[in-house]
Short mmCIF file of C-alpha atoms and ligand atoms in Angstrom, two decimals:
data_model
loop_
_atom_site.label_atom_id
_atom_site.label_comp_id
_atom_site.label_asym_id
_atom_site.label_seq_id
_atom_site.Cartn_x
_atom_site.Cartn_y
_atom_site.Cartn_z
CA MET A 10 -12.37 -26.85 -72.71
CA ASN A 11 -14.08 -29.76 -71.62
CA ASP A 12 -17.79 -30.62 -69.92
CA SER A 13 -17.62 -31.54 -67.15
CA ILE A 14 -18.44 -29.15 -64.17
CA TRP A 15 -15.19 -29.98 -61.97
CA ASP A 16 -11.88 -30.73 -63.31
CA TRP A 17 -9.17 -32.13 -61.52
CA ASP A 18 -6.36 -31.26 -64.27
CA THR A 19 -7.83 -27.77 -64.02
CA ALA A 20 -8.04 -27.56 -60.26
CA TRP A 21 -4.43 -29.09 -59.69
CA ASP A 22 -3.00 -26.45 -62.24
CA VAL A 23 -4.76 -23.33 -60.55
CA LEU A 24 -3.39 -24.86 -57.18
CA PRO A 25 0.10 -23.01 -57.46
CA ASP A 26 -1.04 -19.98 -57.66
CA LEU A 27 -4.16 -19.77 -55.37
CA LEU A 28 -1.22 -20.72 -52.80
CA GLU A 29 0.77 -17.53 -54.22
CA GLY A 30 -2.43 -15.68 -53.59
CA LEU A 31 -3.14 -17.24 -50.45
CA LYS A 32 0.48 -15.95 -48.74
CA ILE A 33 -0.64 -12.41 -50.29
CA THR A 34 -3.85 -13.43 -48.21
CA VAL A 35 -1.87 -14.70 -45.15
CA ILE A 36 0.50 -11.50 -45.04
CA ALA A 37 -1.85 -8.51 -45.53
CA THR A 38 -4.18 -10.22 -42.85
CA VAL A 39 -1.06 -10.56 -40.13
CA VAL A 40 0.15 -6.97 -41.05
CA GLY A 41 -3.16 -5.27 -41.10
CA MET A 42 -3.82 -6.70 -37.66
CA VAL A 43 -0.94 -5.82 -36.60
CA ILE A 44 -1.14 -2.19 -37.06
CA ALA A 45 -5.09 -2.68 -35.92
CA ALA A 46 -3.61 -4.43 -32.90
CA ILE A 47 -1.60 -1.17 -32.14
CA LEU A 48 -3.06 1.64 -33.17
CA GLY A 49 -6.84 0.64 -32.06
CA LEU A 50 -4.42 0.18 -28.52
CA ILE A 51 -3.11 4.39 -29.24
CA ILE A 52 -6.66 5.85 -30.10
CA ALA A 53 -8.39 3.53 -27.22
CA LEU A 54 -5.80 5.34 -24.78
CA VAL A 55 -5.95 9.08 -27.01
CA ARG A 56 -9.59 8.79 -26.34
CA ARG A 57 -9.08 8.71 -22.80
CA SER A 58 -6.97 10.97 -22.56
CA GLY A 59 -9.33 13.77 -21.23
CA SER A 60 -8.86 16.94 -23.32
CA ARG A 61 -11.58 17.76 -25.62
CA PHE A 62 -9.15 19.01 -28.13
CA ILE A 63 -7.79 15.53 -28.67
CA THR A 64 -11.08 13.35 -28.30
CA VAL A 65 -13.48 15.59 -30.41
CA PRO A 66 -11.38 14.90 -33.28
CA VAL A 67 -10.18 11.77 -33.15
CA ARG A 68 -14.03 10.71 -32.38
CA PHE A 69 -14.66 12.53 -35.31
CA VAL A 70 -11.79 10.41 -38.10
CA VAL A 71 -12.89 6.98 -35.64
CA ASP A 72 -16.38 7.69 -36.95
CA PHE A 73 -15.92 8.63 -40.45
CA ILE A 74 -13.45 5.84 -40.89
CA ARG A 75 -16.13 3.22 -40.02
CA MET A 76 -19.16 4.66 -41.19
CA THR A 77 -17.38 4.53 -44.88
CA PRO A 78 -16.72 1.52 -46.90
CA LEU A 79 -13.22 -0.09 -46.69
CA LEU A 80 -13.62 -0.46 -50.55
CA VAL A 81 -13.86 2.80 -51.46
CA GLN A 82 -11.07 3.90 -48.48
CA LEU A 83 -8.97 1.07 -50.56
CA VAL A 84 -9.42 2.94 -53.77
CA PHE A 85 -9.35 6.30 -52.44
CA ALA A 86 -5.53 5.61 -50.46
CA ALA A 87 -4.22 3.48 -53.58
CA LEU A 88 -4.98 6.33 -56.15
CA LEU A 89 -3.51 8.60 -53.59
CA LEU A 90 -0.50 7.02 -52.88
CA VAL A 91 0.03 3.79 -55.45
CA PRO A 92 2.71 5.64 -57.62
CA ALA A 93 4.40 6.25 -54.50
CA LEU A 94 3.97 2.72 -52.14
CA PRO A 95 3.61 -0.87 -53.81
CA PRO A 96 -0.61 -1.77 -53.26
CA LEU A 97 -0.59 -4.16 -50.95
CA ALA A 98 1.94 -1.79 -48.38
CA VAL A 99 -1.29 0.37 -49.06
CA GLY A 100 -3.86 -2.63 -49.07
CA CYS A 101 -2.24 -3.09 -45.72
CA GLY A 102 -2.13 0.32 -44.21
CA VAL A 103 -5.82 0.95 -44.95
CA LEU A 104 -7.21 -2.67 -43.50
CA GLY A 105 -4.91 -1.83 -40.55
CA ILE A 106 -5.90 1.96 -39.95
CA HIS A 107 -9.81 0.65 -40.60
CA TYR A 108 -10.29 -2.08 -38.08
CA ALA A 109 -7.68 -0.19 -35.42
CA THR A 110 -11.64 1.55 -35.31
CA TYR A 111 -12.95 -1.21 -34.30
CA MET A 112 -10.12 -2.68 -32.13
CA SER A 113 -9.99 0.69 -30.08
CA GLU A 114 -13.87 -0.34 -29.05
CA VAL A 115 -12.74 -3.46 -27.71
CA TYR A 116 -9.81 -2.07 -26.13
CA ARG A 117 -12.11 0.93 -24.60
CA ALA A 118 -14.10 -2.04 -23.48
CA GLY A 119 -11.50 -4.14 -21.92
CA ILE A 120 -9.93 -1.47 -20.04
CA ASP A 121 -13.10 -0.30 -18.75
CA ALA A 122 -13.97 -4.12 -17.62
CA VAL A 123 -10.88 -3.89 -15.27
CA PRO A 124 -12.43 -3.28 -11.48
CA LYS A 125 -12.12 -0.04 -10.15
CA GLY A 126 -10.37 -2.00 -7.41
CA GLN A 127 -7.34 -2.45 -8.96
CA TRP A 128 -6.98 1.49 -9.59
CA GLU A 129 -7.13 1.80 -6.23
CA ALA A 130 -4.61 -0.51 -5.01
CA ALA A 131 -2.22 1.12 -7.43
CA THR A 132 -3.05 4.26 -5.63
CA ALA A 133 -2.96 2.62 -2.24
CA LEU A 134 0.75 1.58 -3.62
CA ASN A 135 1.66 5.36 -4.80
CA LEU A 136 2.74 3.63 -7.88
CA PRO A 137 3.23 6.00 -11.01
CA ARG A 138 0.08 6.32 -13.33
CA GLY A 139 2.46 5.22 -16.26
CA ARG A 140 3.79 2.23 -13.96
CA THR A 141 -0.19 1.27 -13.02
CA TRP A 142 -1.01 0.98 -16.90
CA VAL A 143 1.98 -0.62 -17.71
CA ALA A 144 1.87 -3.05 -15.16
CA VAL A 145 -1.68 -3.07 -13.47
CA VAL A 146 -4.55 -2.06 -15.86
CA LEU A 147 -2.67 -2.95 -19.93
CA PRO A 148 -1.94 -6.59 -18.61
CA GLN A 149 -5.65 -7.29 -17.82
CA ALA A 150 -7.55 -5.55 -20.47
CA ILE A 151 -5.56 -6.45 -22.98
CA ARG A 152 -6.68 -10.92 -22.32
CA ASN A 153 -10.25 -9.44 -22.42
CA THR A 154 -9.15 -8.06 -25.80
CA LEU A 155 -8.09 -11.82 -26.81
CA PRO A 156 -11.37 -13.01 -28.22
CA GLY A 157 -12.21 -9.26 -30.02
CA LEU A 158 -8.48 -9.11 -31.64
CA GLY A 159 -9.35 -13.04 -32.59
CA ASN A 160 -12.90 -12.27 -34.29
CA TYR A 161 -11.33 -9.36 -36.25
CA ALA A 162 -8.29 -10.92 -37.61
CA ILE A 163 -10.65 -13.53 -39.15
CA SER A 164 -13.15 -10.71 -40.43
CA MET A 165 -10.26 -9.36 -42.06
CA PHE A 166 -9.09 -12.27 -43.77
CA LYS A 167 -12.06 -12.28 -45.22
CA GLU A 168 -12.32 -9.06 -46.46
CA THR A 169 -8.82 -9.58 -48.14
CA PRO A 170 -10.64 -10.39 -51.23
CA PHE A 171 -10.85 -6.46 -51.53
CA LEU A 172 -7.63 -6.40 -52.22
CA PHE A 173 -8.77 -7.30 -55.83
CA ALA A 174 -9.65 -3.51 -56.06
CA ILE A 175 -6.53 -1.93 -55.96
CA PHE A 176 -4.47 -5.20 -58.18
CA VAL A 177 -3.13 -6.92 -54.91
CA VAL A 178 -3.40 -10.48 -56.17
CA GLU A 179 -4.39 -12.18 -53.50
CA MET A 180 -6.02 -15.68 -53.44
CA PHE A 181 -9.27 -14.10 -54.86
CA ALA A 182 -7.70 -12.37 -57.81
CA ALA A 183 -4.92 -14.93 -58.30
CA ALA A 184 -8.06 -17.00 -59.37
CA GLN A 185 -10.18 -14.53 -61.38
CA ARG A 186 -6.92 -14.07 -63.19
CA TYR A 187 -6.37 -17.72 -63.60
CA GLY A 188 -10.34 -17.74 -65.08
CA ALA A 189 -9.96 -14.85 -67.31
CA ASN A 190 -6.90 -17.00 -68.89
CA SER A 191 -8.38 -19.81 -69.21
CA PHE A 192 -12.40 -19.69 -68.98
CA SER A 193 -12.31 -22.10 -66.10
CA TYR A 194 -13.81 -20.17 -63.05
CA ILE A 195 -15.73 -23.10 -61.11
CA GLU A 196 -12.16 -24.50 -59.83
CA PRO A 197 -10.62 -21.79 -58.96
CA LEU A 198 -13.14 -20.23 -56.99
CA THR A 199 -14.51 -23.57 -55.12
CA MET A 200 -11.05 -24.13 -53.95
CA VAL A 201 -10.44 -19.91 -52.90
CA GLY A 202 -13.50 -20.65 -50.85
CA LEU A 203 -12.62 -23.93 -49.53
CA LEU A 204 -8.81 -22.41 -48.81
CA PHE A 205 -10.87 -19.66 -47.12
CA LEU A 206 -12.34 -21.86 -44.71
CA ALA A 207 -9.08 -24.22 -44.44
CA VAL A 208 -8.01 -21.43 -42.18
CA SER A 209 -10.87 -19.26 -40.70
CA TYR A 210 -13.00 -22.47 -39.21
CA PRO A 211 -9.93 -23.32 -37.02
CA THR A 212 -8.71 -19.92 -36.23
CA SER A 213 -12.33 -19.25 -34.77
CA LEU A 214 -12.34 -22.56 -32.95
CA LEU A 215 -9.06 -21.06 -31.47
CA VAL A 216 -11.00 -18.08 -30.82
CA ARG A 217 -13.80 -19.35 -28.85
CA ARG A 218 -11.43 -21.67 -26.66
CA MET A 219 -9.92 -18.62 -25.97
CA GLU A 220 -13.22 -17.43 -25.51
CA LYS A 221 -14.10 -20.21 -22.72
CA ARG A 222 -10.77 -20.08 -21.28
CA LEU A 223 -11.02 -16.41 -20.06
CA ALA A 224 -14.47 -16.28 -18.90
CA MET B 134 9.44 10.53 10.05
CA PRO B 135 8.56 14.19 8.23
CA ASP B 136 11.23 15.48 5.88
CA GLN B 137 9.16 18.68 4.43
CA ASP B 138 10.09 21.71 5.12
CA ASP B 139 6.78 22.94 3.98
CA ARG B 140 5.09 21.74 7.04
CA HIS B 141 2.48 23.91 8.75
CA THR B 142 4.17 24.87 12.17
CA ASP B 143 0.48 25.41 13.30
CA THR B 144 -1.55 22.75 13.48
CA GLY B 145 -4.59 24.28 15.32
CA LYS B 146 -6.72 22.51 17.32
CA GLN B 147 -6.20 19.03 18.31
CA THR B 148 -8.69 16.44 19.67
CA GLY B 149 -7.94 14.00 22.12
CA THR B 150 -4.35 13.09 21.44
CA GLN B 151 -2.25 11.10 23.65
CA THR B 152 -0.38 13.29 24.35
CA GLY B 153 -3.52 15.82 25.72
CA THR B 154 -3.49 19.47 25.52
CA GLU B 155 -0.70 21.37 23.57
CA ASP B 156 -0.77 24.94 23.08
CA ILE B 157 2.53 25.65 21.64
CA VAL B 158 3.81 23.81 18.97
CA THR B 159 7.46 23.68 18.16
CA THR B 160 8.63 23.14 15.22
CA ASP B 161 11.04 20.74 16.09
CA LYS B 162 9.56 17.08 15.14
CA THR B 163 9.41 15.58 18.70
CA GLU B 164 7.82 12.24 18.66
CA GLY B 165 3.79 12.19 19.60
CA ALA B 166 3.96 16.27 18.88
CA VAL B 167 2.39 16.71 15.44
CA PRO B 168 -0.88 13.75 14.97
CA ALA B 169 0.06 11.74 12.35
CA ILE B 170 -3.16 12.16 10.72
CA GLU B 171 -5.49 15.56 11.10
CA PHE B 172 -8.63 16.28 9.62
CA ARG B 173 -9.34 20.10 9.58
CA ASP B 174 -12.98 20.75 8.98
CA VAL B 175 -13.53 18.13 6.21
CA VAL B 176 -16.16 18.19 4.07
CA LYS B 177 -17.24 15.65 1.68
CA ARG B 178 -20.33 15.65 -0.23
CA PHE B 179 -21.83 13.13 -3.16
CA GLY B 180 -23.88 15.45 -5.13
CA ASP B 181 -26.94 16.75 -2.54
CA ASN B 182 -25.43 13.97 -0.31
CA VAL B 183 -22.99 15.62 2.70
CA VAL B 184 -21.21 12.86 4.05
CA LEU B 185 -18.70 14.68 6.12
CA ASP B 186 -19.88 17.93 7.16
CA GLY B 187 -16.46 20.10 8.82
CA LEU B 188 -14.93 16.75 10.67
CA ASN B 189 -12.37 17.62 13.22
CA PHE B 190 -10.20 15.10 14.74
CA SER B 191 -6.61 13.67 14.98
CA VAL B 192 -4.54 10.58 15.44
CA ALA B 193 -1.28 10.96 17.61
CA GLN B 194 1.93 8.71 16.31
CA GLY B 195 1.84 4.97 16.58
CA ASP B 196 -2.11 5.34 17.73
CA ARG B 197 -4.60 2.40 17.23
CA VAL B 198 -7.59 4.00 16.25
CA THR B 199 -10.75 2.35 15.94
CA LEU B 200 -13.66 3.79 13.84
CA ILE B 201 -17.38 2.23 14.33
CA GLY B 202 -20.50 3.41 13.75
CA PRO B 203 -23.31 1.98 11.81
CA SER B 204 -23.25 1.82 7.69
CA GLY B 205 -23.45 4.56 5.80
CA SER B 206 -22.22 7.29 8.83
CA GLY B 207 -18.64 7.48 6.32
CA LYS B 208 -16.42 5.65 8.14
CA THR B 209 -15.12 4.14 4.59
CA THR B 210 -15.45 8.37 3.17
CA ILE B 211 -12.78 9.13 5.73
CA LEU B 212 -9.97 6.22 4.62
CA ARG B 213 -10.68 6.98 1.11
CA LEU B 214 -10.10 10.81 1.65
CA LEU B 215 -6.99 9.76 3.51
CA MET B 216 -5.90 7.41 0.47
CA THR B 217 -6.71 10.20 -1.72
CA LEU B 218 -9.13 7.78 -3.86
CA GLU B 219 -11.91 10.27 -2.99
CA GLU B 220 -11.34 14.34 -3.28
CA SER B 221 -12.69 16.08 -0.17
CA ASN B 222 -14.86 19.89 -0.87
CA GLY B 223 -13.33 21.54 1.70
CA GLY B 224 -10.98 21.20 4.86
CA LEU B 225 -7.40 20.17 5.27
CA ILE B 226 -6.27 16.77 6.01
CA LEU B 227 -2.65 17.13 7.53
CA ILE B 228 -0.37 14.05 7.84
CA ASP B 229 2.68 14.55 10.23
CA GLY B 230 1.09 18.13 10.12
CA VAL B 231 1.90 18.68 6.21
CA PRO B 232 -1.33 19.44 4.46
CA TYR B 233 -1.58 16.41 1.90
CA THR B 234 -4.22 17.13 -0.79
CA HIS B 235 -5.30 20.51 -0.47
CA GLU B 236 -3.68 23.43 1.36
CA TYR B 237 -4.39 27.70 1.61
CA ARG B 238 -2.50 30.30 -0.03
CA GLY B 239 -3.99 33.14 1.10
CA GLU B 240 -7.86 32.40 1.85
CA LYS B 241 -7.86 30.26 -1.55
CA TRP B 242 -8.45 26.65 -1.22
CA VAL B 243 -6.38 24.74 -3.52
CA GLU B 244 -5.61 20.78 -5.00
CA ILE B 245 -1.79 20.83 -3.87
CA PRO B 246 -0.50 18.96 -7.17
CA GLU B 247 -0.15 15.34 -7.57
CA LYS B 248 3.66 15.57 -7.51
CA ARG B 249 3.61 16.59 -4.12
CA ARG B 250 0.76 14.18 -2.75
CA ARG B 251 2.87 10.92 -3.63
CA VAL B 252 5.67 12.46 -1.33
CA VAL B 253 2.90 12.37 1.43
CA ARG B 254 1.50 9.10 0.32
CA ASN B 255 4.52 7.28 0.49
CA ARG B 256 3.41 7.41 4.22
CA VAL B 257 0.63 5.64 4.23
CA GLY B 258 -0.65 2.05 2.80
CA MET B 259 -4.44 0.58 2.75
CA VAL B 260 -5.87 -2.72 2.91
CA PHE B 261 -9.27 -3.46 1.38
CA GLN B 262 -12.09 -5.23 1.84
CA GLN B 263 -11.98 -6.62 -1.35
CA PHE B 264 -8.34 -7.23 -0.88
CA ASN B 265 -7.48 -5.87 -4.95
CA LEU B 266 -4.32 -8.12 -5.70
CA PHE B 267 -3.43 -7.49 -9.00
CA PRO B 268 -4.46 -11.31 -10.89
CA ASN B 269 -1.76 -10.85 -13.10
CA MET B 270 0.83 -11.09 -11.50
CA THR B 271 2.18 -13.83 -8.62
CA VAL B 272 2.45 -13.64 -4.86
CA LEU B 273 5.51 -12.26 -4.40
CA GLU B 274 5.75 -9.67 -7.54
CA ASN B 275 2.29 -8.23 -5.93
CA ILE B 276 4.68 -7.46 -3.05
CA ILE B 277 8.05 -5.95 -4.63
CA GLU B 278 6.02 -4.36 -7.40
CA ALA B 279 5.80 -0.94 -5.58
CA PRO B 280 9.16 -1.49 -3.39
CA VAL B 281 11.23 -1.67 -7.05
CA HIS B 282 8.94 0.90 -8.63
CA VAL B 283 8.14 3.57 -5.94
CA LEU B 284 10.74 3.31 -3.31
CA LYS B 285 13.28 2.06 -6.11
CA LYS B 286 14.43 -0.88 -4.31
CA SER B 287 16.86 -3.56 -5.78
CA LYS B 288 14.71 -6.21 -7.03
CA ALA B 289 17.17 -8.70 -4.36
CA GLU B 290 16.18 -6.43 -1.37
CA ALA B 291 12.17 -6.18 -2.34
CA ILE B 292 12.47 -10.07 -2.37
CA THR B 293 14.36 -10.53 0.48
CA ARG B 294 12.00 -8.09 2.14
CA ALA B 295 8.92 -9.83 0.61
CA GLU B 296 9.83 -13.16 1.80
CA GLU B 297 10.48 -11.74 5.29
CA LEU B 298 6.60 -10.63 5.06
CA LEU B 299 5.16 -13.66 3.39
CA GLU B 300 6.67 -15.43 6.40
CA GLN B 301 5.08 -13.51 8.77
CA VAL B 302 1.77 -13.35 7.45
CA GLY B 303 2.03 -17.14 7.21
CA MET B 304 2.18 -17.28 2.99
CA SER B 305 5.52 -18.08 2.03
CA GLU B 306 4.67 -21.66 0.41
CA LYS B 307 2.66 -19.81 -1.70
CA ARG B 308 5.49 -16.82 -3.37
CA ASP B 309 4.59 -17.97 -6.59
CA PHE B 310 1.05 -18.93 -6.48
CA LYS B 311 -1.27 -16.39 -9.03
CA THR B 312 -3.34 -14.75 -6.49
CA ASN B 313 -6.66 -16.63 -7.60
CA GLN B 314 -4.92 -19.64 -6.74
CA LEU B 315 -5.73 -18.55 -3.00
CA SER B 316 -8.86 -18.71 -1.04
CA GLY B 317 -10.12 -14.92 0.54
CA GLY B 318 -7.85 -15.42 3.71
CA GLN B 319 -5.28 -15.91 1.89
CA GLN B 320 -5.70 -13.63 -0.72
CA GLN B 321 -6.12 -10.98 2.38
CA ARG B 322 -2.97 -11.84 4.32
CA VAL B 323 -0.71 -11.33 0.88
CA ALA B 324 -2.41 -7.91 0.38
CA ILE B 325 -1.18 -7.16 4.27
CA ALA B 326 2.13 -8.32 3.19
CA ARG B 327 2.29 -6.02 0.14
CA ALA B 328 1.09 -2.61 2.14
CA LEU B 329 3.88 -3.59 4.67
CA ALA B 330 5.94 -3.84 2.06
CA MET B 331 6.11 0.05 1.85
CA ASP B 332 7.14 0.60 5.13
CA PRO B 333 4.16 2.60 6.13
CA GLU B 334 4.29 5.08 8.60
CA ILE B 335 0.18 5.27 8.44
CA LEU B 336 -2.16 1.68 8.01
CA LEU B 337 -5.75 2.01 7.06
CA LEU B 338 -7.76 -1.23 7.33
CA ASP B 339 -11.32 -1.30 6.18
CA GLU B 340 -13.11 -3.87 7.25
CA VAL B 341 -10.18 -6.16 6.17
CA THR B 342 -12.27 -9.49 7.23
CA SER B 343 -15.96 -8.40 6.12
CA ALA B 344 -15.44 -10.69 2.76
CA LEU B 345 -14.60 -13.60 4.43
CA ASP B 346 -15.36 -16.46 5.49
CA PRO B 347 -16.11 -16.67 9.28
CA GLU B 348 -13.34 -19.96 9.94
CA ILE B 349 -10.58 -17.61 8.62
CA VAL B 350 -11.61 -14.41 10.08
CA ALA B 351 -9.34 -15.31 13.16
CA ASP B 352 -5.97 -16.12 11.10
CA VAL B 353 -6.31 -12.62 9.43
CA LEU B 354 -6.88 -10.70 13.15
CA GLY B 355 -4.14 -13.27 13.75
CA VAL B 356 -1.70 -11.93 11.53
CA LEU B 357 -2.96 -7.85 12.37
CA ARG B 358 -2.64 -8.33 16.12
CA GLU B 359 0.76 -9.14 15.35
CA ILE B 360 1.92 -6.12 13.61
CA ALA B 361 -0.20 -3.92 15.83
CA GLU B 362 2.81 -6.20 18.98
CA THR B 363 5.73 -5.97 16.51
CA THR B 364 5.91 -2.35 14.98
CA ASP B 365 4.85 1.21 15.96
CA ILE B 366 2.73 1.63 12.60
CA THR B 367 -0.43 4.40 13.40
CA MET B 368 -3.16 2.53 12.47
CA LEU B 369 -6.91 3.81 11.27
CA LEU B 370 -9.03 1.01 11.16
CA VAL B 371 -12.91 0.40 10.50
CA THR B 372 -13.95 -3.09 11.68
CA HIS B 373 -16.98 -5.07 13.34
CA GLU B 374 -15.00 -7.20 15.03
CA MET B 375 -15.71 -5.53 18.52
CA GLN B 376 -13.09 -8.12 20.31
CA PHE B 377 -10.35 -7.49 18.65
CA ALA B 378 -10.62 -3.33 18.09
CA ARG B 379 -11.04 -4.08 21.57
CA GLU B 380 -7.39 -6.50 21.87
CA VAL B 381 -5.71 -3.70 19.74
CA SER B 382 -6.92 -0.49 19.17
CA ASN B 383 -6.57 2.37 21.91
CA ARG B 384 -8.86 4.67 21.24
CA VAL B 385 -12.57 3.92 19.71
CA LEU B 386 -14.36 6.91 17.41
CA MET B 387 -18.44 6.12 17.51
CA PHE B 388 -19.42 8.13 13.97
CA ASP B 389 -22.90 8.47 13.09
CA HIS B 390 -23.78 10.80 9.95
CA GLY B 391 -20.14 11.81 9.58
CA GLN B 392 -19.83 13.38 13.45
CA ILE B 393 -17.82 11.89 16.13
CA VAL B 394 -20.20 10.50 18.28
CA GLU B 395 -18.89 9.59 21.44
CA GLU B 396 -14.43 9.00 22.17
CA ALA B 397 -12.88 6.89 24.32
CA ASP B 398 -10.88 3.84 25.13
CA PRO B 399 -12.12 0.87 23.69
CA GLU B 400 -12.59 -0.76 27.74
CA THR B 401 -15.13 2.34 28.04
CA MET B 402 -16.51 2.29 24.75
CA PHE B 403 -17.45 -1.38 24.85
CA THR B 404 -18.31 -1.54 28.63
CA ASN B 405 -19.65 2.09 29.34
CA PRO B 406 -20.59 4.14 26.82
CA THR B 407 -21.95 7.43 27.46
CA HIS B 408 -24.81 8.14 24.67
CA GLU B 409 -27.58 6.80 23.76
CA ARG B 410 -26.63 6.38 19.95
CA THR B 411 -23.39 4.22 21.01
CA LYS B 412 -25.76 2.17 23.18
CA GLU B 413 -27.86 1.33 19.99
CA PHE B 414 -24.93 0.58 17.79
CA LEU B 415 -23.21 -1.24 20.32
CA LYS B 416 -26.36 -3.58 21.11
CA ALA B 417 -27.25 -4.26 17.70
CA VAL B 418 -23.37 -5.24 16.88
CA LEU B 419 -22.88 -7.28 19.57
CA ALA B 420 -26.67 -9.14 19.21
CA HIS B 421 -25.71 -11.16 15.77
N1 ADP C 91 -18.62 6.80 -4.40
C1 ADP C 91 -19.83 7.27 -3.85
N2 ADP C 91 -21.03 7.79 -4.33
C2 ADP C 91 -21.77 8.72 -4.54
N3 ADP C 91 -22.04 8.30 -2.54
C3 ADP C 91 -21.29 7.87 -2.19
C4 ADP C 91 -20.17 6.71 -2.19
N4 ADP C 91 -19.07 6.49 -1.57
C5 ADP C 91 -20.33 6.60 -0.86
N5 ADP C 91 -21.57 7.70 -0.62
C6 ADP C 91 -22.33 7.57 0.39
O1 ADP C 91 -21.87 8.30 1.81
C7 ADP C 91 -22.05 8.06 3.06
C8 ADP C 91 -21.03 7.29 3.47
O2 ADP C 91 -20.62 6.37 3.19
P1 ADP C 91 -19.51 5.47 3.30
O3 ADP C 91 -18.47 6.08 3.79
O4 ADP C 91 -19.14 4.06 2.56
O5 ADP C 91 -19.88 4.86 5.30
P2 ADP C 91 -19.17 3.05 5.66
O6 ADP C 91 -18.28 3.32 5.74
O7 ADP C 91 -19.29 3.90 7.24
O8 ADP C 91 -20.60 2.46 5.59
C9 ADP C 91 -23.60 6.73 1.98
O9 ADP C 91 -24.66 7.42 2.54
C10 ADP C 91 -22.84 6.85 0.94
O10 ADP C 91 -23.96 6.17 0.00
MG1 MG C 92 -17.46 0.80 4.68
#
């Protein structure tokens, strides 16, 4: 133990653990975001499909997921699934599904923003429905959703510490664990904050630039 | 040419076809015998607003028909019905004598399923006031998209044809540009090429120069004039360019409140209209 507030030796000592944790954090965010991006699009398309037998239950599930806390969902899913699946996989899945419900709204808005004239031109050219989606509507809609996707990626990244609750050793858990063993919390937690900032801030600048370019 | 075997042999009444009166319509597909476009008692409502109330008219094969009339008289609606961008509320629309969107099964007026509509829709092309090019594609991609994915042409074949058309509309050097790098007039010329790439029998043109700067209008009209001269495409156009209408069309229909008020060759319509409503309208249009 030492009595100064900040100890560089501790900081250096914990850094490898934190970087290891950061790797898990980034993996969880990237995998979670891929799931959210794909599943979100599927939800958006299903909700447009028209048939109420499909859209009503889907909407119920989407609302349910959005109205309950991520932490509760994580713990609940881990209780059900963890013996069968590694905690990180469960965490990525829950993050992905949770954010898919938000991404579906972003896609919906992106699809709605494609001008009616685009659909009409596709009809005038007799393009089949599927081809109209793939070649005309989705490329324009997805372009509209890129900033939203970036913003949710940052927000998901910042929520990965919840994975702590299901024993995934991401960056925050690594800091906690180090603190519990050495009784030094200041250095690990400060560095966790700085590392989060080091990733989030440049990403948010990138997203902002993308928003400006697409506007 | 029509290749449908389910086409109606009874074409009903024909108003003002070029060939005049035909009491008996034979089943063989003689040019001009079956109108390219026919509206029979077509009804279109938007809520309580009855836009077309039992409209009848037909356009013979190869005709160039201009629709004129005050704003809100239903001209756009007619073209949109022909492109299936709107659904009618009654009556029949026939292309080459084939019911297109609805038909009678016994007494019942029923919708024709999309699969059969697609066959007929292939013969109809449209150019829009706002061009509606696909901004995620280049000029060339815009033009070959439908020939490749609808007509199932090979890409090489579609590109060859697209290049011919780009040459024709004077846009060859913009082949690989994104559409947002083009001016309005250039976009409209690409849109015309895109419609022609589908080899339509019928081309619908809805105020295609209205969104353009005055100095560019002549370019686009020049392109259309050339198409009118060099092809036998049936054209149905809405325009406020009366001089252009006079040059390219052989019939003019004056609309008001979804009804044909007057119908004549362009010379008569523009120099010696019969109806008071037509006179007023032309005076107002020509005044500015
Ligand atoms: N999508 C629509 N919804 C409601 N009313 C419409 C719609 N499209 C056209 N209308 C109405 O139909 C009438 C005819 O319009 P339109 O065919 O565009 O006339 P025109 O092309 O001759 O100016 C107008 O009264 C217009 O307000
Ligand atoms: Mg109009």
